[in-house]
PDB file of C-alpha atoms in Angstrom:
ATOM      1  CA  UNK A   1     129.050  61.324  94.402  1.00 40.00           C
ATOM      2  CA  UNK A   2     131.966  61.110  91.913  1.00 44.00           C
ATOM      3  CA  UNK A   3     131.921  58.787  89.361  1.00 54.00           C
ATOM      4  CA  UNK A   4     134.671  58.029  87.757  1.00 61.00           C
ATOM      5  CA  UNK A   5     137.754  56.746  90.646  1.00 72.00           C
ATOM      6  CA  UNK A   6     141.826  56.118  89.407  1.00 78.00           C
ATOM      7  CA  UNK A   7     143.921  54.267  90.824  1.00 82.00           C
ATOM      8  CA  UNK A   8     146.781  53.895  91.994  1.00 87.00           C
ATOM      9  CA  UNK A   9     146.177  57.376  94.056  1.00 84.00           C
ATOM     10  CA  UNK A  10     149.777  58.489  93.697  1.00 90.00           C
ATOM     11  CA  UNK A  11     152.646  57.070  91.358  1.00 93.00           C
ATOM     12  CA  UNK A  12     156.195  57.442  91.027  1.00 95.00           C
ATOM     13  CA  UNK A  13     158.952  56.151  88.523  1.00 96.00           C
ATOM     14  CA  UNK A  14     162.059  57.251  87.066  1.00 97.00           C
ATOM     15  CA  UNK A  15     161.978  59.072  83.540  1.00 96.00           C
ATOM     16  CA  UNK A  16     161.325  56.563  80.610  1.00 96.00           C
ATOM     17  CA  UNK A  17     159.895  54.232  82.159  1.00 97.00           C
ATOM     18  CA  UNK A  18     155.877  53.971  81.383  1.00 97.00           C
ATOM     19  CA  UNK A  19     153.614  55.110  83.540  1.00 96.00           C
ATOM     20  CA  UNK A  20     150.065  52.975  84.088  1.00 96.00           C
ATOM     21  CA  UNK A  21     146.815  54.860  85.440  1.00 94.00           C
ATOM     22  CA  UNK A  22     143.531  53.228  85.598  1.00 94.00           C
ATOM     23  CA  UNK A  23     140.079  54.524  85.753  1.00 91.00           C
ATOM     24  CA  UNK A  24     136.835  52.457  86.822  1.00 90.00           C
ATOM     25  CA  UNK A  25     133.136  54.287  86.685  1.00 87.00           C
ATOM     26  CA  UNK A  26     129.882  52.876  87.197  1.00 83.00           C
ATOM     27  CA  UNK A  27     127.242  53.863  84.943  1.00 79.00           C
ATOM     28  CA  UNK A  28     126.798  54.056  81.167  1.00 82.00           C
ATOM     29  CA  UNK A  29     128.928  56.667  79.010  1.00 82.00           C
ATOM     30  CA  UNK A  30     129.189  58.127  75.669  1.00 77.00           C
ATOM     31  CA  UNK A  31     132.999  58.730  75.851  1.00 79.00           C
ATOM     32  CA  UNK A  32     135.428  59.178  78.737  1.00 85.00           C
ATOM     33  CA  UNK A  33     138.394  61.996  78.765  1.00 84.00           C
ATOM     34  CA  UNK A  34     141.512  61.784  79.958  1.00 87.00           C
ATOM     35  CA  UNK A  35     142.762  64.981  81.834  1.00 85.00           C
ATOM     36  CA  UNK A  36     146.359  66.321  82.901  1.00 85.00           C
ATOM     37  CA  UNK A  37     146.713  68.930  85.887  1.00 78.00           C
ATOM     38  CA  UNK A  38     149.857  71.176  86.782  1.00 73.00           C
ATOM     39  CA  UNK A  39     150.196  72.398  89.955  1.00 67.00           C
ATOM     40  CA  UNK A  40     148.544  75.973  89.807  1.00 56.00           C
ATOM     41  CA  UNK A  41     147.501  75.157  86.015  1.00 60.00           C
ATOM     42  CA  UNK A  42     144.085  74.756  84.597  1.00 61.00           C
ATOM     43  CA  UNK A  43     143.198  71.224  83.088  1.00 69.00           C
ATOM     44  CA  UNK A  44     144.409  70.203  80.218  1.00 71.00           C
ATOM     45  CA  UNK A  45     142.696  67.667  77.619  1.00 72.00           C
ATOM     46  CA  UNK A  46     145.034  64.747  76.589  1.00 82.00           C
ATOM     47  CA  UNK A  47     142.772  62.494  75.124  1.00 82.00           C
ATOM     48  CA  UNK A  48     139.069  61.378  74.420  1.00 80.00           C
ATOM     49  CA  UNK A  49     137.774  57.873  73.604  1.00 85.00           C
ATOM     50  CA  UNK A  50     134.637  56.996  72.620  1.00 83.00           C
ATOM     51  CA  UNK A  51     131.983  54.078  73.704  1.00 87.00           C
ATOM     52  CA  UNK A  52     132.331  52.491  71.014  1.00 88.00           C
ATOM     53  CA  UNK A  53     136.230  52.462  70.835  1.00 91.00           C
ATOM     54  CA  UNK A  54     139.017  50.075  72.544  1.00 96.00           C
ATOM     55  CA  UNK A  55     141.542  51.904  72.158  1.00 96.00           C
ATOM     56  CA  UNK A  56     143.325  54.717  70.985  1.00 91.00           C
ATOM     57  CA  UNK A  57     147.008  56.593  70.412  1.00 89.00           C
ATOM     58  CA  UNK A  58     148.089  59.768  70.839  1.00 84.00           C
ATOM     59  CA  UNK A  59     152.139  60.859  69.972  1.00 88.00           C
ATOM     60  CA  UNK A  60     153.049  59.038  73.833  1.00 92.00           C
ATOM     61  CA  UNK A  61     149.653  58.367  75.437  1.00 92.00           C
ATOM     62  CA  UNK A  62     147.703  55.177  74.888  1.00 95.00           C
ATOM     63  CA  UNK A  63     143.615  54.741  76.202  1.00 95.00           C
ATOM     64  CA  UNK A  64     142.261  51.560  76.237  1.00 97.00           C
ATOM     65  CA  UNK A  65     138.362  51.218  77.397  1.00 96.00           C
ATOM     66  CA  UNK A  66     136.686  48.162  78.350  1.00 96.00           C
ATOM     67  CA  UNK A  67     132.863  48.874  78.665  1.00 94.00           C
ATOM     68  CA  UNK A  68     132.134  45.960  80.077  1.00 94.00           C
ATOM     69  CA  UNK A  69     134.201  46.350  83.236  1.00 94.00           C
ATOM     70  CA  UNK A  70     133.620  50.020  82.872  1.00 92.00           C
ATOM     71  CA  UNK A  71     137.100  50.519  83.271  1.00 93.00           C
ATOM     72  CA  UNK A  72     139.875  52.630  80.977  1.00 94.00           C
ATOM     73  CA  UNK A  73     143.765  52.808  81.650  1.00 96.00           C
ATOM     74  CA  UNK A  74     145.674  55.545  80.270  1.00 96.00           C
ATOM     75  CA  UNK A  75     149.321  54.631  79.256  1.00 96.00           C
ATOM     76  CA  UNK A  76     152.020  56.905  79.414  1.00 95.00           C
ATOM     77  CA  UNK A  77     155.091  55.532  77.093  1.00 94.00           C
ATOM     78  CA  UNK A  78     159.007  56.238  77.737  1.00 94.00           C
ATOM     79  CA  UNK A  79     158.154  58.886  80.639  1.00 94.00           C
ATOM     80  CA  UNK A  80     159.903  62.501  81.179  1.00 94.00           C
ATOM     81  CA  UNK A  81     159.953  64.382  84.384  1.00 93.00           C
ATOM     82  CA  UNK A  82     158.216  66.956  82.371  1.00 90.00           C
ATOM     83  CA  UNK A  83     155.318  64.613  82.442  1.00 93.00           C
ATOM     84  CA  UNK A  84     154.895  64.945  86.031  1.00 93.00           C
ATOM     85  CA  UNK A  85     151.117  66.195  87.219  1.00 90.00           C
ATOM     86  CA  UNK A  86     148.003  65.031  88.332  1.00 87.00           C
ATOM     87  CA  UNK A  87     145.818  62.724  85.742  1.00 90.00           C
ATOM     88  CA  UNK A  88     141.863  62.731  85.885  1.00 87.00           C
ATOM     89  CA  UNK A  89     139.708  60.460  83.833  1.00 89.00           C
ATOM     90  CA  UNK A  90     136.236  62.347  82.978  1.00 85.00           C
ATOM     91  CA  UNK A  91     133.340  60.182  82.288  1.00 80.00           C
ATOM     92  CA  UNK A  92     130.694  61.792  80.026  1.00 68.00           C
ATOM     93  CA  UNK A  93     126.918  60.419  80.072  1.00 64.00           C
ATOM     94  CA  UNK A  94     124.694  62.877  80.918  1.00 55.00           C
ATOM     95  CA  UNK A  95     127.185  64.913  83.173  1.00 58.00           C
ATOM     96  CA  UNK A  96     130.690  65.235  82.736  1.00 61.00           C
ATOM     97  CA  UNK A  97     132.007  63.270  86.222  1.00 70.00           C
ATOM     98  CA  UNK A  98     135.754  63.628  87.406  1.00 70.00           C
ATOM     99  CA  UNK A  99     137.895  60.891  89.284  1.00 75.00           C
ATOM    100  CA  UNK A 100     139.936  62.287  91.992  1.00 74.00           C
ATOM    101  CA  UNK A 101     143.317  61.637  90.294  1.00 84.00           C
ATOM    102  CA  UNK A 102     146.269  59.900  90.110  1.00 90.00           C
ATOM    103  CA  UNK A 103     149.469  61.928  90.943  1.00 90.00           C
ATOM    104  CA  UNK A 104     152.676  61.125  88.915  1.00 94.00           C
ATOM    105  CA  UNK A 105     155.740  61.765  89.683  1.00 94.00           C
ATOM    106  CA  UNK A 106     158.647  61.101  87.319  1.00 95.00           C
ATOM    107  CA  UNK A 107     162.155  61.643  88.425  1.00 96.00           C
ATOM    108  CA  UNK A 108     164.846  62.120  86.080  1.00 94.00           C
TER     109      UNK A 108
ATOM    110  CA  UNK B   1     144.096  82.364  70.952  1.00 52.00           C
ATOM    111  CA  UNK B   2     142.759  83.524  74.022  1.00 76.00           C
ATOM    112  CA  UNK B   3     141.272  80.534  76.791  1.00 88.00           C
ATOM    113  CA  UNK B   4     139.394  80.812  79.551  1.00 91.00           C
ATOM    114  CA  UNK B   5     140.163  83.146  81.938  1.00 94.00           C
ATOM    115  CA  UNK B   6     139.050  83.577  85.609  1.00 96.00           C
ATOM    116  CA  UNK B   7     139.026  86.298  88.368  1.00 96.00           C
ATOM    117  CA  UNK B   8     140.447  86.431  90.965  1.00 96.00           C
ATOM    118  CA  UNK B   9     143.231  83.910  90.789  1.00 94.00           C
ATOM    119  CA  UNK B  10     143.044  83.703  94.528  1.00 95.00           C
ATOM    120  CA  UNK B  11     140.059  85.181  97.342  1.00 97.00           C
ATOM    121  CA  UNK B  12     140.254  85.130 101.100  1.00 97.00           C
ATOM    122  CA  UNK B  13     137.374  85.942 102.860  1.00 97.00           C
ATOM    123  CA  UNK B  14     135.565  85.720 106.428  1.00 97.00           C
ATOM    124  CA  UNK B  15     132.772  83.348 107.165  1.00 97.00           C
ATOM    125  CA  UNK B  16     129.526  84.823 106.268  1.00 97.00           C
ATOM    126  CA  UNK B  17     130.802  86.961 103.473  1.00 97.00           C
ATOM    127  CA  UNK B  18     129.387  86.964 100.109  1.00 98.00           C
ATOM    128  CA  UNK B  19     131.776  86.383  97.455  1.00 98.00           C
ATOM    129  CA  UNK B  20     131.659  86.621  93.759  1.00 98.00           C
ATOM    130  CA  UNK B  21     133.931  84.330  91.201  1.00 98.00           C
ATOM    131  CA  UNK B  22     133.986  85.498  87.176  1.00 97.00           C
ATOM    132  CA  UNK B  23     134.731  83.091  84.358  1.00 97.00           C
ATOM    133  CA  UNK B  24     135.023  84.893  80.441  1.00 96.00           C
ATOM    134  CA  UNK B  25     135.228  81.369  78.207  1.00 94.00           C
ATOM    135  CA  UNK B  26     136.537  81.294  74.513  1.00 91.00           C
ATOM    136  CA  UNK B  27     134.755  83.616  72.405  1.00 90.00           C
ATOM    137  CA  UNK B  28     131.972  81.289  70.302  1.00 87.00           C
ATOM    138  CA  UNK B  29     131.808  78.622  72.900  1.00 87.00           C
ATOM    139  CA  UNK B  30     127.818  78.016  73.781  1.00 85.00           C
ATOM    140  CA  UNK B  31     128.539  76.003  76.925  1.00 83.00           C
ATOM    141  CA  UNK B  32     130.061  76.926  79.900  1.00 88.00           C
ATOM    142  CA  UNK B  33     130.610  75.135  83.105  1.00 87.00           C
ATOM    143  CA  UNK B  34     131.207  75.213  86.836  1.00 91.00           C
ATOM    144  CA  UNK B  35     133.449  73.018  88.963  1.00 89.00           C
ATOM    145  CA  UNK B  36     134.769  72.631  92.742  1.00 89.00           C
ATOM    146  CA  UNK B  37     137.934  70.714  93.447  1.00 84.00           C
ATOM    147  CA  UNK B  38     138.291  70.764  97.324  1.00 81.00           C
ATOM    148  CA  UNK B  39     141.358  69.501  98.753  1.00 74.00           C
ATOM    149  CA  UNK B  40     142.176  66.120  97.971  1.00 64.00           C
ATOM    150  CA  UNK B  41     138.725  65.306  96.053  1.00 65.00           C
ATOM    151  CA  UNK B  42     137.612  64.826  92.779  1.00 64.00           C
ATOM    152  CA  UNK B  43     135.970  67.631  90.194  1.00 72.00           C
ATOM    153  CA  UNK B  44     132.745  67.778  91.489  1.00 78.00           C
ATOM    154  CA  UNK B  45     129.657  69.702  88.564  1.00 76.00           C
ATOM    155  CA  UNK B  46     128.463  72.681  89.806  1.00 85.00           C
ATOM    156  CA  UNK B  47     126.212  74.214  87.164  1.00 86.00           C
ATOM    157  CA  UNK B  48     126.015  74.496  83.303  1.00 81.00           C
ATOM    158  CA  UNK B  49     124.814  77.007  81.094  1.00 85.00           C
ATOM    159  CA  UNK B  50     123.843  75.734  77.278  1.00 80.00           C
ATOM    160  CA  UNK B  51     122.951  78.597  75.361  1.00 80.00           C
ATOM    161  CA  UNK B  52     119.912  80.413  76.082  1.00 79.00           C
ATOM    162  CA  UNK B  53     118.416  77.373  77.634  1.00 78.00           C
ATOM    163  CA  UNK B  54     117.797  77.336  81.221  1.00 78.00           C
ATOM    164  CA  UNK B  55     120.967  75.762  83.371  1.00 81.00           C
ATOM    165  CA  UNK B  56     121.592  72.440  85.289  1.00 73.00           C
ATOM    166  CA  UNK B  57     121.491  73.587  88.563  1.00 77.00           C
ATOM    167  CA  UNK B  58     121.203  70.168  89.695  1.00 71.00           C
ATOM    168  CA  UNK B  59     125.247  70.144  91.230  1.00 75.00           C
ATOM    169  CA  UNK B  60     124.920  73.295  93.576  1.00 85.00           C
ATOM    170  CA  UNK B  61     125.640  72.483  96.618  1.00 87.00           C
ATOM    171  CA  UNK B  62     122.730  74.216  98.547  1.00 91.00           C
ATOM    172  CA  UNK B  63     120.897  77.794  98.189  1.00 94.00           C
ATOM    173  CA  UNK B  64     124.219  80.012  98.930  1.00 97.00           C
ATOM    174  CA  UNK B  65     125.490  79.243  95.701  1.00 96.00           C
ATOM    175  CA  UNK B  66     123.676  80.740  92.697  1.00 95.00           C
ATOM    176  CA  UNK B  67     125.325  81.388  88.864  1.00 95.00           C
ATOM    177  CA  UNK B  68     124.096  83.383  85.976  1.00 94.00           C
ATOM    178  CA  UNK B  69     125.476  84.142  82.417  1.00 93.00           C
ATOM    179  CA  UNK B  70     125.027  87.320  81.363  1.00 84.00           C
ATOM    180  CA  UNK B  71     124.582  87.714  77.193  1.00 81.00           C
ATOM    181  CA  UNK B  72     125.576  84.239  77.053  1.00 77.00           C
ATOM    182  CA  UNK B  73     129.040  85.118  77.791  1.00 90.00           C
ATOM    183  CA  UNK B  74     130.533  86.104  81.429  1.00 95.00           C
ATOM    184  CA  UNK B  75     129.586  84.136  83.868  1.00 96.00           C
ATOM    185  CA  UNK B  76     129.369  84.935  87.596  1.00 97.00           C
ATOM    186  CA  UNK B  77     129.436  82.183  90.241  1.00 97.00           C
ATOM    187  CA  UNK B  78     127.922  83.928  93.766  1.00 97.00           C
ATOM    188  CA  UNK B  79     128.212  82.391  97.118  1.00 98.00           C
ATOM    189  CA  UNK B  80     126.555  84.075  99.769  1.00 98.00           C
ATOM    190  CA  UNK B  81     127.458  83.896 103.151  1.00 97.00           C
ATOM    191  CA  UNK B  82     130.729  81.751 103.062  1.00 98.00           C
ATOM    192  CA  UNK B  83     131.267  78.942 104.813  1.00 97.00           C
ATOM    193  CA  UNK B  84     134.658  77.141 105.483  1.00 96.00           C
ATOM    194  CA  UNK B  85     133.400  73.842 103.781  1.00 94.00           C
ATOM    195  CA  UNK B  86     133.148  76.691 100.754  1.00 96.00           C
ATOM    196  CA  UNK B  87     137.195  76.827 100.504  1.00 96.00           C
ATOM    197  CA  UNK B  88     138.625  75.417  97.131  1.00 94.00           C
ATOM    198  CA  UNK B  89     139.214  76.067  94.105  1.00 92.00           C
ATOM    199  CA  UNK B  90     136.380  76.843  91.770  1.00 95.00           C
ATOM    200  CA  UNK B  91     137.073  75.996  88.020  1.00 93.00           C
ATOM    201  CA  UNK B  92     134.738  77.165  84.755  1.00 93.00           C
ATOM    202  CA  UNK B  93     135.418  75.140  81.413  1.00 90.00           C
ATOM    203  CA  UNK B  94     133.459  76.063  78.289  1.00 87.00           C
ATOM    204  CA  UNK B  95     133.182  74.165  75.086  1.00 80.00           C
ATOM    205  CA  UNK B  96     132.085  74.779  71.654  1.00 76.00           C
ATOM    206  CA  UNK B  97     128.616  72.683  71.540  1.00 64.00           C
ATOM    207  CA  UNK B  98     128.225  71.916  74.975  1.00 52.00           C
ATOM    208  CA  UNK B  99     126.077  68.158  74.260  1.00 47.00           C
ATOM    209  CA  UNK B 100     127.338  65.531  76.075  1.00 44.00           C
ATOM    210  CA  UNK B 101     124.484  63.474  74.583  1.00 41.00           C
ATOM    211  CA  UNK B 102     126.047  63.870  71.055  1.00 38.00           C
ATOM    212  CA  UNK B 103     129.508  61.731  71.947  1.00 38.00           C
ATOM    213  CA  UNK B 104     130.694  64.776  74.314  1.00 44.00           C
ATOM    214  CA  UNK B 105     132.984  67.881  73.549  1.00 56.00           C
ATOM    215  CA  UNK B 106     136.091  69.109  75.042  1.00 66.00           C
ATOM    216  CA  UNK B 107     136.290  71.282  77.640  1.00 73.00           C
ATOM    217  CA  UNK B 108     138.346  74.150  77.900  1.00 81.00           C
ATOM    218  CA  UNK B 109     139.349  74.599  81.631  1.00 84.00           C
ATOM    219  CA  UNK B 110     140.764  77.625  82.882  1.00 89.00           C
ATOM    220  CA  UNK B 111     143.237  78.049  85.586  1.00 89.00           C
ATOM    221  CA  UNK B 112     140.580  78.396  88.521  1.00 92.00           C
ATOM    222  CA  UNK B 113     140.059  80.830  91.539  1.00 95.00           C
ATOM    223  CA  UNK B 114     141.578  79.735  94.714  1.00 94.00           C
ATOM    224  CA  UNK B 115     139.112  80.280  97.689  1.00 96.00           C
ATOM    225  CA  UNK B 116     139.846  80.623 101.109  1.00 96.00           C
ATOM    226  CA  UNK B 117     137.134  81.170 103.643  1.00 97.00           C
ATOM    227  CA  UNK B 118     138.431  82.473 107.149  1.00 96.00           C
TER     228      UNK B 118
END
């Protein structure tokens, strides 16, 4: 069974607003991934954060991790439609387990 | 530099045909990894190679589906006698260390192979 689930399933906002995905797992983890998919593209790594981190920054993105709701969110600051795609959390314990996604849609 | 690259992009077949998916990761990268995304699910772990170690066969689905790594390089994902429950598309990431006990390592996805069984 998957591990890792995001919600909302699908979201959609107009470009530059922020965009809010959450991911909640259920057993322990060394670090969970964040994931971007294009349609017809291969995954793409945004962003890892570790057990033992709270949060982290990267240029737009921002990961926070709460271990003890074994939940992350993965922010998405001043949104462009070129940010559109499907978002995947990855847990990583002993396996690597995928969410099924949240889809984003940002109009312009 | 050169990712990971898969073959064929795309692969219609009939129920009960064998069919064979190829995955060449980055050059250097010890691990190497099988996925299934059916339609509307999550990633779900097929099989992972580490090196000359034996793989984690432990996400195959059932006894059609077999994998090997030849050299520690190329790797061949086989499933014999298709079903339709088979149809999706089949991804293969490799990374550089490959030990998610160690705080993890990226994955390098490639684009996938897009299977559809008649």
């Amino acid at each position: 069974s998957q591990q890792g689930e995001e919600d909302p399933q699908a979201l959609s906002i107009q470009e530059g607003e922020n965009a809010t995905m959450n991911c909640s797992y259920k057993t322990s983890i060394n670090n969970l991934q964040w994931y971007r998919q294009n349609s017809g593209r291969g995954l793409v790594h945004l962003i890892l954060i570790r057990s033992n981190e709270r949060e982290k920054h990267s240029g737009r993105l921002r990961v926070t991790l709460d271990t003890s709701k074994k939940s992350s969110s993965l922010l998405i600051t001043a949104s462009r439609a070129a940010d559109t795609a499907s978002y995947f959390c990855a847990t990583v314990g002993n396996q690597f387990y995928f969410g099924t996604g949240t889809s984003l849609t940002v109009i312009p | 530099g050169a990712g990971v690259s898969q073959s064929p992009s795309n692969k219609v077949t009939e129920k009960g045909k064998d069919v064979e998916l190829r995955c060449d990761p980055i050059s250097g990268h010890t691990a190497l990894y099988w996925y299934r995304q059916s339609l509307g699910q999550g990633l779900e772990f097929l099989i992972y190679f580490q090196g000359n170690s034996a793989p984690d066969k432990s996400g195959l689905p059932s006894d059609r589906f077999s994998a090997e790594r030849t050299g520690g390089s190329v790797s061949t994902l086989t499933i014999q006698r298709t079903q339709q429950e088979d149809s999706a598309v089949y991804l293969c990431a490799s990374s550089l260390l490959g030990d998610p006990g160690l705080g993890g390592e990226t994955q390098y996805f490639g684009p996938g192979t897009r299977l559809l069984v008649l």
